[in-house]
mmCIF file of N, CA and C in Angstrom:
data_model
loop_
_atom_site.group_PDB
_atom_site.id
_atom_site.type_symbol
_atom_site.label_atom_id
_atom_site.label_comp_id
_atom_site.label_asym_id
_atom_site.label_seq_id
_atom_site.Cartn_x
_atom_site.Cartn_y
_atom_site.Cartn_z
ATOM 1 N N MET A 1 0.823 -1.182 -0.003
ATOM 2 C CA MET A 1 -0.088 0.089 0.066
ATOM 3 C C MET A 1 0.911 1.379 -0.063
ATOM 4 N N ALA A 2 0.745 2.114 -0.989
ATOM 5 C CA ALA A 2 1.541 3.231 -0.919
ATOM 6 C C ALA A 2 0.765 4.236 0.120
ATOM 7 N N ILE A 3 1.929 5.264 0.680
ATOM 8 C CA ILE A 3 1.823 6.105 1.775
ATOM 9 C C ILE A 3 1.605 7.383 0.860
ATOM 10 N N VAL A 4 0.435 8.279 1.105
ATOM 11 C CA VAL A 4 0.663 9.398 0.235
ATOM 12 C C VAL A 4 1.430 10.523 0.970
ATOM 13 N N LEU A 5 1.440 10.588 2.328
ATOM 14 C CA LEU A 5 2.401 11.557 2.865
ATOM 15 C C LEU A 5 2.830 11.185 4.277
ATOM 16 N N ASP A 6 4.134 11.441 4.364
ATOM 17 C CA ASP A 6 4.897 11.011 5.797
ATOM 18 C C ASP A 6 5.133 12.426 6.487
ATOM 19 N N THR A 7 4.650 12.488 7.529
ATOM 20 C CA THR A 7 4.413 13.764 8.233
ATOM 21 C C THR A 7 5.815 13.870 9.063
ATOM 22 N N HIS A 8 6.573 12.918 9.192
ATOM 23 C CA HIS A 8 7.697 13.012 10.126
ATOM 24 C C HIS A 8 8.958 12.255 9.423
ATOM 25 N N THR A 9 9.645 13.166 8.903
ATOM 26 C CA THR A 9 10.998 13.049 8.091
ATOM 27 C C THR A 9 12.023 14.142 8.671
ATOM 28 N N HIS A 10 13.336 13.818 8.544
ATOM 29 C CA HIS A 10 14.037 14.732 8.962
ATOM 30 C C HIS A 10 15.353 14.947 7.935
ATOM 31 N N LEU A 11 15.706 16.225 7.828
ATOM 32 C CA LEU A 11 17.017 16.414 7.088
ATOM 33 C C LEU A 11 17.989 17.504 7.755
ATOM 34 N N VAL A 12 19.208 17.400 7.495
ATOM 35 C CA VAL A 12 20.053 18.660 8.259
ATOM 36 C C VAL A 12 20.652 19.230 6.603
ATOM 37 N N PRO A 13 20.511 20.462 6.249
ATOM 38 C CA PRO A 13 21.067 21.021 5.200
ATOM 39 C C PRO A 13 22.447 21.509 5.322
ATOM 40 N N VAL A 14 23.308 20.639 5.613
ATOM 41 C CA VAL A 14 24.686 20.855 6.240
ATOM 42 C C VAL A 14 25.352 21.902 4.981
ATOM 43 N N GLN A 15 24.929 21.452 3.502
ATOM 44 C CA GLN A 15 25.566 22.093 2.544
ATOM 45 C C GLN A 15 25.220 23.594 2.347
ATOM 46 N N SER A 16 24.168 23.906 3.096
ATOM 47 C CA SER A 16 23.607 25.254 2.639
ATOM 48 C C SER A 16 24.500 26.290 2.900
ATOM 49 N N ARG A 17 24.278 27.251 2.045
ATOM 50 C CA ARG A 17 25.416 28.719 2.635
ATOM 51 C C ARG A 17 24.746 29.450 3.628
ATOM 52 N N HIS A 18 23.539 28.865 3.874
ATOM 53 C CA HIS A 18 22.715 29.639 5.077
ATOM 54 C C HIS A 18 23.330 29.026 6.573
ATOM 55 N N LEU A 19 23.976 27.869 6.638
ATOM 56 C CA LEU A 19 24.490 27.315 7.789
ATOM 57 C C LEU A 19 25.995 27.705 7.827
ATOM 58 N N SER A 20 26.658 28.057 6.975
ATOM 59 C CA SER A 20 28.083 28.368 7.230
ATOM 60 C C SER A 20 27.934 29.606 7.905
ATOM 61 N N GLY A 21 28.923 29.624 8.906
ATOM 62 C CA GLY A 21 29.178 30.756 9.749
ATOM 63 C C GLY A 21 28.354 31.217 10.898
ATOM 64 N N VAL A 22 27.313 29.981 11.233
ATOM 65 C CA VAL A 22 26.426 30.292 12.190
ATOM 66 C C VAL A 22 27.252 29.911 13.473
ATOM 67 N N ARG A 23 27.271 30.683 14.700
ATOM 68 C CA ARG A 23 28.067 30.419 15.628
ATOM 69 C C ARG A 23 27.369 29.013 16.395
ATOM 70 N N GLY A 24 28.439 28.255 16.948
ATOM 71 C CA GLY A 24 27.834 26.879 17.398
ATOM 72 C C GLY A 24 27.730 25.554 16.560
ATOM 73 N N ILE A 25 27.859 26.040 15.281
ATOM 74 C CA ILE A 25 27.577 24.952 14.231
ATOM 75 C C ILE A 25 28.953 24.721 13.446
ATOM 76 N N GLU A 26 29.385 23.585 13.431
ATOM 77 C CA GLU A 26 30.471 23.323 12.557
ATOM 78 C C GLU A 26 30.392 21.969 11.857
ATOM 79 N N TRP A 27 30.449 22.159 10.714
ATOM 80 C CA TRP A 27 30.293 20.999 9.692
ATOM 81 C C TRP A 27 31.828 20.314 9.365
ATOM 82 N N ASP A 28 32.214 19.300 9.551
ATOM 83 C CA ASP A 28 33.287 18.684 8.903
ATOM 84 C C ASP A 28 32.926 17.526 7.525
ATOM 85 N N ALA A 29 33.083 18.152 6.544
ATOM 86 C CA ALA A 29 32.843 17.388 5.384
ATOM 87 C C ALA A 29 33.527 16.038 5.220
ATOM 88 N N ALA A 30 34.837 16.197 5.482
ATOM 89 C CA ALA A 30 35.718 14.557 5.486
ATOM 90 C C ALA A 30 35.172 13.678 6.198
ATOM 91 N N THR A 31 34.507 14.125 7.464
ATOM 92 C CA THR A 31 33.958 12.868 8.252
ATOM 93 C C THR A 31 32.506 12.787 8.313
ATOM 94 N N GLU A 32 31.947 13.880 7.421
ATOM 95 C CA GLU A 32 30.614 13.958 7.532
ATOM 96 C C GLU A 32 29.788 14.054 8.951
ATOM 97 N N GLU A 33 30.330 15.053 9.575
ATOM 98 C CA GLU A 33 29.718 15.086 11.137
ATOM 99 C C GLU A 33 29.447 16.479 11.150
ATOM 100 N N LEU A 34 28.445 16.762 12.104
ATOM 101 C CA LEU A 34 27.996 18.006 12.518
ATOM 102 C C LEU A 34 28.137 18.418 13.886
ATOM 103 N N LEU A 35 28.731 19.531 14.340
ATOM 104 C CA LEU A 35 28.830 19.604 15.462
ATOM 105 C C LEU A 35 27.967 20.555 16.047
ATOM 106 N N VAL A 36 27.135 20.578 16.709
ATOM 107 C CA VAL A 36 26.279 21.590 17.211
ATOM 108 C C VAL A 36 26.284 22.002 18.768
ATOM 109 N N ASP A 37 26.629 22.950 19.009
ATOM 110 C CA ASP A 37 27.056 23.542 20.388
ATOM 111 C C ASP A 37 28.039 22.326 20.980
ATOM 112 N N GLY A 38 28.800 21.727 20.413
ATOM 113 C CA GLY A 38 29.859 21.083 20.834
ATOM 114 C C GLY A 38 29.404 19.350 20.883
ATOM 115 N N LYS A 39 28.405 19.212 20.533
ATOM 116 C CA LYS A 39 27.819 17.749 20.213
ATOM 117 C C LYS A 39 27.728 17.310 18.940
ATOM 118 N N THR A 40 28.215 16.068 18.534
ATOM 119 C CA THR A 40 28.533 15.530 17.232
ATOM 120 C C THR A 40 26.985 14.745 16.827
ATOM 121 N N ILE A 41 26.605 15.101 15.836
ATOM 122 C CA ILE A 41 25.659 14.744 15.212
ATOM 123 C C ILE A 41 26.076 13.755 13.898
ATOM 124 N N GLY A 42 26.229 12.264 14.207
ATOM 125 C CA GLY A 42 26.756 11.665 13.028
ATOM 126 C C GLY A 42 26.097 10.792 12.235
ATOM 127 N N MET A 43 24.503 10.827 12.296
ATOM 128 C CA MET A 43 23.820 10.007 11.390
ATOM 129 C C MET A 43 23.832 10.511 9.863
ATOM 130 N N LYS A 44 24.700 10.192 9.179
ATOM 131 C CA LYS A 44 25.118 10.518 7.841
ATOM 132 C C LYS A 44 23.821 10.670 7.189
ATOM 133 N N GLN A 45 22.708 9.671 7.141
ATOM 134 C CA GLN A 45 21.626 9.630 6.286
ATOM 135 C C GLN A 45 20.761 11.036 6.521
ATOM 136 N N LEU A 46 21.003 11.579 7.477
ATOM 137 C CA LEU A 46 20.414 12.985 7.799
ATOM 138 C C LEU A 46 21.019 14.123 7.050
ATOM 139 N N PHE A 47 22.020 13.994 6.506
ATOM 140 C CA PHE A 47 22.893 14.852 5.685
ATOM 141 C C PHE A 47 22.637 14.689 4.293
ATOM 142 N N ARG A 48 22.039 13.724 3.729
ATOM 143 C CA ARG A 48 21.906 13.204 2.480
ATOM 144 C C ARG A 48 20.318 13.240 2.119
ATOM 145 N N PRO A 49 20.113 14.395 1.423
ATOM 146 C CA PRO A 49 18.882 14.313 0.614
ATOM 147 C C PRO A 49 18.323 13.083 -0.119
ATOM 148 N N SER A 50 19.185 12.557 -0.975
ATOM 149 C CA SER A 50 19.228 11.444 -1.512
ATOM 150 C C SER A 50 18.897 10.139 -1.046
ATOM 151 N N ALA A 51 19.249 10.035 0.293
ATOM 152 C CA ALA A 51 19.050 9.136 0.997
ATOM 153 C C ALA A 51 17.606 9.014 1.240
ATOM 154 N N LEU A 52 16.900 10.262 1.940
ATOM 155 C CA LEU A 52 15.592 10.432 1.985
ATOM 156 C C LEU A 52 14.858 9.997 0.878
ATOM 157 N N ILE A 53 15.012 10.410 -0.275
ATOM 158 C CA ILE A 53 14.277 10.033 -1.494
ATOM 159 C C ILE A 53 14.314 8.605 -1.804
ATOM 160 N N ASP A 54 15.393 7.999 -1.690
ATOM 161 C CA ASP A 54 15.665 6.640 -1.803
ATOM 162 C C ASP A 54 14.577 6.044 -0.903
ATOM 163 N N TRP A 55 14.688 6.314 0.420
ATOM 164 C CA TRP A 55 14.002 5.525 1.474
ATOM 165 C C TRP A 55 12.330 5.611 0.970
ATOM 166 N N MET A 56 11.892 7.103 0.748
ATOM 167 C CA MET A 56 10.649 7.067 0.304
ATOM 168 C C MET A 56 10.337 6.524 -1.090
ATOM 169 N N ASP A 57 10.933 6.071 -2.020
ATOM 170 C CA ASP A 57 10.771 5.276 -2.970
ATOM 171 C C ASP A 57 10.758 3.891 -2.585
ATOM 172 N N ARG A 58 11.725 3.275 -1.832
ATOM 173 C CA ARG A 58 11.532 1.967 -1.325
ATOM 174 C C ARG A 58 10.375 1.679 -0.680
ATOM 175 N N PHE A 59 9.698 2.570 0.250
ATOM 176 C CA PHE A 59 8.434 2.334 0.997
ATOM 177 C C PHE A 59 7.161 2.942 0.255
ATOM 178 N N SER A 60 7.383 3.449 -0.932
ATOM 179 C CA SER A 60 6.023 4.116 -1.742
ATOM 180 C C SER A 60 5.700 5.239 -1.333
ATOM 181 N N ILE A 61 6.374 6.092 -0.654
ATOM 182 C CA ILE A 61 5.977 7.217 0.084
ATOM 183 C C ILE A 61 6.161 8.465 -0.966
ATOM 184 N N GLY A 62 4.723 9.113 -1.282
ATOM 185 C CA GLY A 62 4.507 10.052 -2.206
ATOM 186 C C GLY A 62 4.939 11.397 -1.792
ATOM 187 N N HIS A 63 4.903 11.811 -0.672
ATOM 188 C CA HIS A 63 5.264 13.201 -0.060
ATOM 189 C C HIS A 63 6.033 13.065 1.150
ATOM 190 N N ALA A 64 6.521 14.045 1.624
ATOM 191 C CA ALA A 64 6.995 13.882 3.158
ATOM 192 C C ALA A 64 7.214 15.566 3.425
ATOM 193 N N TRP A 65 6.882 15.755 4.950
ATOM 194 C CA TRP A 65 6.961 16.855 5.373
ATOM 195 C C TRP A 65 8.474 16.871 6.076
ATOM 196 N N VAL A 66 9.255 17.843 5.705
ATOM 197 C CA VAL A 66 10.493 17.616 6.231
ATOM 198 C C VAL A 66 10.841 18.634 7.270
ATOM 199 N N SER A 67 11.595 18.114 8.437
ATOM 200 C CA SER A 67 12.115 19.109 9.392
ATOM 201 C C SER A 67 13.365 18.844 9.960
ATOM 202 N N PRO A 68 14.099 19.702 10.588
ATOM 203 C CA PRO A 68 15.315 19.466 11.391
ATOM 204 C C PRO A 68 14.996 18.376 12.446
ATOM 205 N N PRO A 69 15.974 17.648 12.633
ATOM 206 C CA PRO A 69 15.669 16.627 13.777
ATOM 207 C C PRO A 69 16.089 17.275 15.213
ATOM 208 N N PRO A 70 15.527 16.804 16.236
ATOM 209 C CA PRO A 70 15.424 17.519 17.503
ATOM 210 C C PRO A 70 16.802 17.755 17.971
ATOM 211 N N PRO A 71 18.074 17.070 17.814
ATOM 212 C CA PRO A 71 19.273 17.819 18.297
ATOM 213 C C PRO A 71 19.534 18.951 17.427
ATOM 214 N N LEU A 72 18.813 19.566 16.758
ATOM 215 C CA LEU A 72 19.098 21.108 16.224
ATOM 216 C C LEU A 72 18.199 21.932 16.633
ATOM 217 N N PHE A 73 17.503 21.759 17.450
ATOM 218 C CA PHE A 73 16.425 22.477 18.210
ATOM 219 C C PHE A 73 17.083 23.717 18.901
ATOM 220 N N ARG A 74 18.085 23.557 19.811
ATOM 221 C CA ARG A 74 18.664 24.474 20.545
ATOM 222 C C ARG A 74 17.867 25.535 21.332
ATOM 223 N N PRO A 75 17.246 24.806 22.292
ATOM 224 C CA PRO A 75 16.323 25.747 23.010
ATOM 225 C C PRO A 75 17.014 26.721 24.109
ATOM 226 N N HIS A 76 18.323 26.441 24.245
ATOM 227 C CA HIS A 76 19.185 27.504 25.185
ATOM 228 C C HIS A 76 19.460 29.057 24.211
ATOM 229 N N LEU A 77 19.067 28.871 23.109
ATOM 230 C CA LEU A 77 19.374 30.350 22.354
ATOM 231 C C LEU A 77 18.204 31.371 22.834
ATOM 232 N N ASP A 78 18.855 32.543 22.863
ATOM 233 C CA ASP A 78 17.571 33.578 23.179
ATOM 234 C C ASP A 78 16.922 34.001 21.965
ATOM 235 N N ALA A 79 15.881 34.695 22.114
ATOM 236 C CA ALA A 79 14.925 34.809 21.182
ATOM 237 C C ALA A 79 15.499 35.140 19.652
ATOM 238 N N GLY A 80 16.508 36.328 19.637
ATOM 239 C CA GLY A 80 16.872 36.658 18.537
ATOM 240 C C GLY A 80 17.916 35.688 17.708
ATOM 241 N N ALA A 81 18.848 34.807 18.536
ATOM 242 C CA ALA A 81 19.548 33.781 17.839
ATOM 243 C C ALA A 81 18.583 32.558 17.594
ATOM 244 N N ALA A 82 17.662 32.362 18.275
ATOM 245 C CA ALA A 82 16.745 31.357 17.882
ATOM 246 C C ALA A 82 16.109 31.744 16.547
ATOM 247 N N GLY A 83 15.492 32.959 16.373
ATOM 248 C CA GLY A 83 14.969 33.012 15.095
ATOM 249 C C GLY A 83 15.995 33.001 13.910
ATOM 250 N N GLU A 84 17.418 33.496 13.971
ATOM 251 C CA GLU A 84 18.265 33.518 13.168
ATOM 252 C C GLU A 84 18.571 31.976 12.917
ATOM 253 N N TRP A 85 18.714 31.008 13.810
ATOM 254 C CA TRP A 85 18.829 29.563 13.559
ATOM 255 C C TRP A 85 17.677 29.179 12.761
ATOM 256 N N ALA A 86 16.444 29.392 13.089
ATOM 257 C CA ALA A 86 15.266 28.864 12.556
ATOM 258 C C ALA A 86 15.293 29.303 10.996
ATOM 259 N N ARG A 87 15.609 30.494 10.761
ATOM 260 C CA ARG A 87 15.734 31.066 9.464
ATOM 261 C C ARG A 87 16.594 30.173 8.596
ATOM 262 N N ALA A 88 17.986 30.047 9.067
ATOM 263 C CA ALA A 88 19.009 29.474 8.572
ATOM 264 C C ALA A 88 18.510 28.265 8.132
ATOM 265 N N LEU A 89 17.921 27.295 9.248
ATOM 266 C CA LEU A 89 17.573 25.894 8.827
ATOM 267 C C LEU A 89 16.423 25.765 7.579
ATOM 268 N N THR A 90 15.549 26.849 7.913
ATOM 269 C CA THR A 90 14.338 26.700 6.663
ATOM 270 C C THR A 90 14.880 27.277 5.601
ATOM 271 N N ALA A 91 15.604 28.011 5.694
ATOM 272 C CA ALA A 91 16.306 28.574 4.099
ATOM 273 C C ALA A 91 16.958 27.278 3.409
ATOM 274 N N GLY A 92 17.749 26.394 4.352
ATOM 275 C CA GLY A 92 18.734 25.435 3.781
ATOM 276 C C GLY A 92 17.626 24.460 3.372
ATOM 277 N N LEU A 93 16.650 24.110 4.127
ATOM 278 C CA LEU A 93 15.754 22.987 3.716
ATOM 279 C C LEU A 93 14.954 23.559 2.353
ATOM 280 N N ASP A 94 14.634 24.700 2.194
ATOM 281 C CA ASP A 94 14.030 24.918 0.980
ATOM 282 C C ASP A 94 15.231 24.998 0.067
ATOM 283 N N GLU A 95 16.238 25.143 0.116
ATOM 284 C CA GLU A 95 17.304 24.838 -0.986
ATOM 285 C C GLU A 95 16.984 23.256 -1.546
ATOM 286 N N ILE A 96 16.804 22.639 -0.486
ATOM 287 C CA ILE A 96 16.816 20.928 -0.787
ATOM 288 C C ILE A 96 15.631 20.708 -1.688
#
């Protein structure tokens, strides 16, 4: 049975120009690891839009709502920094 919409998928737009230079965020392309406030996010599938598309195709998923995963929420940021971070993530996901 085909799934019309998956409402719970995640990607991290690490290649986005919007994420470069954001304080507290470091992308190591050689190891494909993202440091968020000093903590490593190493689930490489999160950094590969093609992996999500392949997964959707494998399970006959027509569409997906994509959001950043919880380790990127950064609840400690003040309102201004949180808004900047949310805009950077959204712009990066829009690029994908």
